[in-house]
mmCIF file of C-alpha atoms in Angstrom:
data_model
loop_
_atom_site.group_PDB
_atom_site.id
_atom_site.type_symbol
_atom_site.label_atom_id
_atom_site.label_comp_id
_atom_site.label_asym_id
_atom_site.label_seq_id
_atom_site.Cartn_x
_atom_site.Cartn_y
_atom_site.Cartn_z
ATOM 1 C CA UNK A 12 4.023 -3.857 -7.414
ATOM 2 C CA UNK A 13 6.831 -6.200 -9.825
ATOM 3 C CA UNK A 14 5.216 -9.140 -11.491
ATOM 4 C CA UNK A 15 6.226 -12.121 -10.166
ATOM 5 C CA UNK A 16 9.128 -14.425 -11.793
ATOM 6 C CA UNK A 17 8.000 -17.846 -12.458
ATOM 7 C CA UNK A 18 11.877 -20.200 -11.295
ATOM 8 C CA UNK A 19 13.735 -21.709 -14.050
ATOM 9 C CA UNK A 20 14.005 -25.702 -14.428
ATOM 10 C CA UNK A 21 18.013 -26.168 -13.918
ATOM 11 C CA UNK A 22 20.082 -27.592 -16.495
ATOM 12 C CA UNK A 23 21.027 -32.006 -16.119
ATOM 13 C CA UNK A 24 24.982 -31.414 -16.012
ATOM 14 C CA UNK A 25 26.325 -30.538 -12.603
ATOM 15 C CA UNK A 26 28.627 -27.695 -13.651
ATOM 16 C CA UNK A 27 25.961 -26.252 -14.659
ATOM 17 C CA UNK A 28 23.705 -25.995 -12.068
ATOM 18 C CA UNK A 29 26.563 -24.664 -10.337
ATOM 19 C CA UNK A 30 26.579 -22.017 -12.348
ATOM 20 C CA UNK A 31 22.274 -21.531 -11.257
ATOM 21 C CA UNK A 32 22.322 -21.662 -7.620
ATOM 22 C CA UNK A 33 25.630 -19.437 -7.788
ATOM 23 C CA UNK A 34 23.147 -16.539 -9.817
ATOM 24 C CA UNK A 35 19.915 -17.570 -7.271
ATOM 25 C CA UNK A 36 22.476 -17.032 -3.951
ATOM 26 C CA UNK A 37 22.928 -13.618 -6.060
ATOM 27 C CA UNK A 38 20.384 -12.025 -6.644
ATOM 28 C CA UNK A 39 17.549 -13.869 -3.338
ATOM 29 C CA UNK A 40 18.735 -11.315 -0.924
ATOM 30 C CA UNK A 41 18.893 -8.505 -3.579
ATOM 31 C CA UNK A 42 15.171 -9.401 -4.361
ATOM 32 C CA UNK A 43 14.317 -9.580 -0.605
ATOM 33 C CA UNK A 44 15.989 -6.713 0.595
ATOM 34 C CA UNK A 45 13.997 -4.725 -1.819
ATOM 35 C CA UNK A 46 11.450 -6.340 -0.409
ATOM 36 C CA UNK A 47 11.359 -5.505 3.056
ATOM 37 C CA UNK A 48 12.325 -1.512 1.714
ATOM 38 C CA UNK A 49 8.803 -1.731 -0.548
ATOM 39 C CA UNK A 50 7.198 -2.788 3.168
ATOM 40 C CA UNK A 51 8.095 0.538 5.331
ATOM 41 C CA UNK A 52 7.591 2.670 2.126
ATOM 42 C CA UNK A 53 4.176 1.389 2.548
ATOM 43 C CA UNK A 54 4.149 1.544 6.012
ATOM 44 C CA UNK A 55 5.409 4.873 6.469
ATOM 45 C CA UNK A 56 3.043 6.272 2.827
ATOM 46 C CA UNK A 57 0.080 4.359 5.090
ATOM 47 C CA UNK A 58 0.359 6.314 8.400
ATOM 48 C CA UNK A 59 0.952 10.196 6.714
ATOM 49 C CA UNK A 60 -2.554 9.270 4.882
ATOM 50 C CA UNK A 61 -4.128 8.856 8.412
ATOM 51 C CA UNK A 62 -2.880 11.619 9.579
ATOM 52 C CA UNK A 63 -3.583 13.630 7.006
ATOM 53 C CA UNK A 64 -7.396 11.829 7.444
ATOM 54 C CA UNK A 65 -6.923 13.535 11.360
ATOM 55 C CA UNK A 66 -6.025 16.416 10.422
ATOM 56 C CA UNK A 67 -9.493 17.058 7.687
ATOM 57 C CA UNK A 68 -11.732 15.351 10.002
ATOM 58 C CA UNK A 69 -10.332 17.399 12.950
ATOM 59 C CA UNK A 70 -10.565 21.184 10.559
ATOM 60 C CA UNK A 71 -13.833 19.959 9.810
ATOM 61 C CA UNK A 72 -15.402 19.902 13.496
ATOM 62 C CA UNK A 73 -13.430 22.845 14.445
ATOM 63 C CA UNK A 74 -15.932 24.840 11.429
ATOM 64 C CA UNK A 75 -19.202 22.144 12.689
ATOM 65 C CA UNK A 76 -18.559 24.124 16.407
ATOM 66 C CA UNK A 77 -17.919 27.745 14.479
ATOM 67 C CA UNK A 78 -20.877 27.487 12.318
ATOM 68 C CA UNK A 79 -22.915 26.513 15.636
ATOM 69 C CA UNK A 80 -20.784 29.940 17.210
ATOM 70 C CA UNK A 81 -22.647 31.974 13.592
ATOM 71 C CA UNK A 82 -25.530 30.435 14.152
ATOM 72 C CA UNK A 83 -25.912 31.663 18.287
ATOM 73 C CA UNK A 84 -24.595 34.874 17.349
ATOM 74 C CA UNK A 85 -27.300 35.044 13.728
ATOM 75 C CA UNK A 86 -30.107 34.084 16.630
ATOM 76 C CA UNK A 87 -28.708 36.551 19.154
ATOM 77 C CA UNK A 88 -28.782 38.886 16.693
ATOM 78 C CA UNK A 89 -32.675 38.324 15.384
ATOM 79 C CA UNK A 90 -33.605 39.267 18.576
ATOM 80 C CA UNK A 91 -31.533 41.934 18.723
ATOM 81 C CA UNK A 92 -33.376 43.013 16.022
ATOM 82 C CA UNK A 93 -36.519 42.836 16.659
ATOM 83 C CA UNK A 94 -35.604 44.962 20.312
ATOM 84 C CA UNK A 95 -34.636 47.251 17.818
ATOM 85 C CA UNK A 96 -37.232 47.701 15.331
ATOM 86 C CA UNK A 97 -39.812 47.500 18.306
ATOM 87 C CA UNK A 98 -38.449 50.603 20.684
ATOM 88 C CA UNK A 99 -37.563 51.805 16.674
ATOM 89 C CA UNK A 100 -41.886 51.097 16.745
ATOM 90 C CA UNK A 101 -42.518 53.356 20.513
ATOM 91 C CA UNK A 102 -40.752 56.515 18.755
ATOM 92 C CA UNK A 103 -42.141 56.587 16.492
ATOM 93 C CA UNK A 104 -43.965 59.593 16.497
ATOM 94 C CA UNK A 105 -41.230 61.589 17.497
ATOM 95 C CA UNK A 106 -38.376 59.904 15.330
ATOM 96 C CA UNK A 107 -40.273 60.103 12.445
ATOM 97 C CA UNK A 108 -37.914 60.222 9.187
ATOM 98 C CA UNK A 109 -35.412 58.874 11.380
ATOM 99 C CA UNK A 110 -36.775 55.620 11.316
ATOM 100 C CA UNK A 111 -37.072 55.204 7.412
ATOM 101 C CA UNK A 112 -32.765 56.036 8.070
ATOM 102 C CA UNK A 113 -32.629 52.798 10.985
ATOM 103 C CA UNK A 114 -35.232 50.899 9.056
ATOM 104 C CA UNK A 115 -32.769 50.569 5.830
ATOM 105 C CA UNK A 116 -29.899 50.635 8.187
ATOM 106 C CA UNK A 117 -31.735 47.474 9.771
ATOM 107 C CA UNK A 118 -32.332 46.168 6.597
ATOM 108 C CA UNK A 119 -28.507 46.206 5.144
ATOM 109 C CA UNK A 120 -27.208 44.913 8.521
ATOM 110 C CA UNK A 121 -29.391 41.763 7.946
ATOM 111 C CA UNK A 122 -28.780 41.455 4.315
ATOM 112 C CA UNK A 123 -25.282 41.978 5.571
ATOM 113 C CA UNK A 124 -25.158 39.383 8.385
ATOM 114 C CA UNK A 125 -27.029 36.630 5.404
ATOM 115 C CA UNK A 126 -24.473 36.763 3.556
ATOM 116 C CA UNK A 127 -22.134 35.996 5.339
ATOM 117 C CA UNK A 128 -23.709 33.350 6.933
ATOM 118 C CA UNK A 129 -25.167 32.083 3.672
ATOM 119 C CA UNK A 130 -21.165 32.240 2.691
ATOM 120 C CA UNK A 131 -19.988 30.796 5.528
ATOM 121 C CA UNK A 132 -22.133 27.894 5.208
ATOM 122 C CA UNK A 133 -21.219 27.740 1.139
ATOM 123 C CA UNK A 134 -17.970 27.492 2.923
ATOM 124 C CA UNK A 135 -18.438 24.594 5.501
ATOM 125 C CA UNK A 136 -20.740 23.087 2.645
ATOM 126 C CA UNK A 137 -17.031 22.694 -0.135
ATOM 127 C CA UNK A 138 -14.928 21.463 3.215
ATOM 128 C CA UNK A 139 -17.584 19.292 3.914
ATOM 129 C CA UNK A 140 -17.450 17.960 0.466
ATOM 130 C CA UNK A 141 -13.844 18.373 0.254
ATOM 131 C CA UNK A 142 -13.320 16.731 3.171
ATOM 132 C CA UNK A 143 -15.327 13.381 2.264
ATOM 133 C CA UNK A 144 -13.469 13.676 -1.037
ATOM 134 C CA UNK A 145 -9.926 13.451 0.603
ATOM 135 C CA UNK A 146 -10.968 10.629 2.798
ATOM 136 C CA UNK A 147 -12.271 8.429 -0.161
ATOM 137 C CA UNK A 148 -9.476 8.569 -1.383
ATOM 138 C CA UNK A 149 -7.377 7.693 0.916
ATOM 139 C CA UNK A 150 -9.557 5.031 2.265
ATOM 140 C CA UNK A 151 -9.322 4.035 -1.419
ATOM 141 C CA UNK A 152 -5.583 4.489 -1.602
ATOM 142 C CA UNK A 153 -5.036 2.876 1.318
ATOM 143 C CA UNK A 154 -6.692 -0.357 0.397
ATOM 144 C CA UNK A 155 -4.642 -0.414 -3.108
ATOM 145 C CA UNK A 156 -1.264 -0.440 -1.148
ATOM 146 C CA UNK A 157 -3.060 -2.923 1.693
ATOM 147 C CA UNK A 158 -3.043 -5.647 -1.402
ATOM 148 C CA UNK A 159 -0.126 -4.541 -2.750
ATOM 149 C CA UNK A 160 1.311 -5.876 0.479
ATOM 150 C CA UNK A 161 -0.556 -8.921 0.025
ATOM 151 C CA UNK A 162 1.064 -9.582 -3.395
ATOM 152 C CA UNK A 163 3.986 -8.994 -2.247
ATOM 153 C CA UNK A 164 3.693 -11.209 0.462
ATOM 154 C CA UNK A 165 3.060 -14.282 -1.627
ATOM 155 C CA UNK A 166 5.554 -12.942 -3.536
ATOM 156 C CA UNK A 167 7.589 -14.143 -0.912
ATOM 157 C CA UNK A 168 5.587 -16.920 -0.369
ATOM 158 C CA UNK A 169 5.866 -17.420 -3.913
ATOM 159 C CA UNK A 170 9.688 -17.483 -3.229
ATOM 160 C CA UNK A 171 10.584 -19.637 -0.450
ATOM 161 C CA UNK A 172 8.297 -22.637 -1.875
ATOM 162 C CA UNK A 173 10.637 -21.690 -5.271
ATOM 163 C CA UNK A 174 13.605 -21.889 -3.202
ATOM 164 C CA UNK A 175 12.945 -25.735 -1.827
ATOM 165 C CA UNK A 176 11.790 -26.831 -4.747
ATOM 166 C CA UNK A 177 14.770 -25.762 -6.506
ATOM 167 C CA UNK A 178 17.163 -27.461 -3.631
ATOM 168 C CA UNK A 179 15.379 -30.462 -3.664
ATOM 169 C CA UNK A 180 15.942 -30.690 -7.337
ATOM 170 C CA UNK A 181 19.073 -30.355 -6.656
ATOM 171 C CA UNK A 182 19.447 -33.033 -3.659
ATOM 172 C CA UNK A 183 17.681 -35.344 -6.264
ATOM 173 C CA UNK A 184 20.138 -34.345 -8.901
ATOM 174 C CA UNK A 185 22.965 -34.289 -6.993
ATOM 175 C CA UNK A 186 21.519 -37.921 -6.275
ATOM 176 C CA UNK A 187 21.456 -39.371 -9.408
ATOM 177 C CA UNK A 188 24.471 -38.165 -10.610
ATOM 178 C CA UNK A 189 26.290 -39.878 -7.606
ATOM 179 C CA UNK A 190 24.187 -43.685 -8.950
ATOM 180 C CA UNK A 191 25.624 -42.258 -12.522
ATOM 181 C CA UNK A 192 28.915 -42.351 -11.314
ATOM 182 C CA UNK A 193 28.759 -45.471 -9.567
ATOM 183 C CA UNK A 194 27.130 -46.909 -11.932
ATOM 184 C CA UNK A 195 29.784 -45.726 -14.808
ATOM 185 C CA UNK A 196 32.439 -47.004 -12.603
ATOM 186 C CA UNK A 197 31.632 -50.543 -12.026
ATOM 187 C CA UNK A 198 30.773 -50.641 -16.425
ATOM 188 C CA UNK A 199 34.718 -49.360 -16.282
ATOM 189 C CA UNK A 200 35.454 -52.428 -13.337
ATOM 190 C CA UNK A 201 34.017 -54.500 -15.475
ATOM 191 C CA UNK A 202 35.461 -53.646 -19.035
ATOM 192 C CA UNK A 203 38.701 -54.089 -16.870
ATOM 193 C CA UNK A 204 37.758 -57.535 -15.716
ATOM 194 C CA UNK A 205 36.759 -58.361 -19.436
ATOM 195 C CA UNK A 206 40.051 -57.121 -21.046
ATOM 196 C CA UNK A 207 42.019 -59.308 -18.051
ATOM 197 C CA UNK A 208 40.620 -61.992 -18.698
ATOM 198 C CA UNK A 209 41.019 -61.879 -22.590
ATOM 199 C CA UNK A 210 44.399 -60.978 -22.190
ATOM 200 C CA UNK A 211 44.585 -64.175 -19.904
ATOM 201 C CA UNK A 212 43.024 -66.146 -22.757
ATOM 202 C CA UNK A 213 45.327 -65.183 -25.375
ATOM 203 C CA UNK A 214 48.142 -65.364 -23.257
ATOM 204 C CA UNK A 215 47.406 -68.930 -22.828
ATOM 205 C CA UNK A 216 46.566 -69.682 -26.168
ATOM 206 C CA UNK A 217 49.833 -68.703 -27.127
ATOM 207 C CA UNK A 218 51.821 -70.546 -25.210
ATOM 208 C CA UNK A 219 49.750 -73.155 -25.896
#
């Protein structure tokens, strides 16, 4: 967020004050427009981040369901394996050499399933970690954006206070200028009266 700008004190001359007032009026609305656009932009960012967070959460939930399904399949396959082993033991005398071959196949199948299970569990763990990191990052960014919005609100309030102070100063300056004009007018009027009296006195002295 850009730093807050401090208001400058206006000059004592009326002409200089008008020039400062004009600059304030030109820059004021422009800064207000930029502030509103920034607010809208940050709000859009927050909404987008929240949607992304929901998508990651949904994906994580889906992976949890898939993991449960894989666990059920694994348990079923384990049970099937036990039944097969029991069946093979019964046929041990008849199938001799085939038993060893089938056992090797079962071991290979078990290793394959275990490796597949481990791979899925690793992927799920990695996705959970990434989802948590993304969630933490989005939460941090969300807090940062909220902080910027609060700073923008403080800037707006300070701007309004400065504008009110400038207005009060202008009114006070106008009042002082009017008093000064009245004082100058009274002094000039008194001076004219003194000159008239002096001229009359000279005329009286001359005729005498």
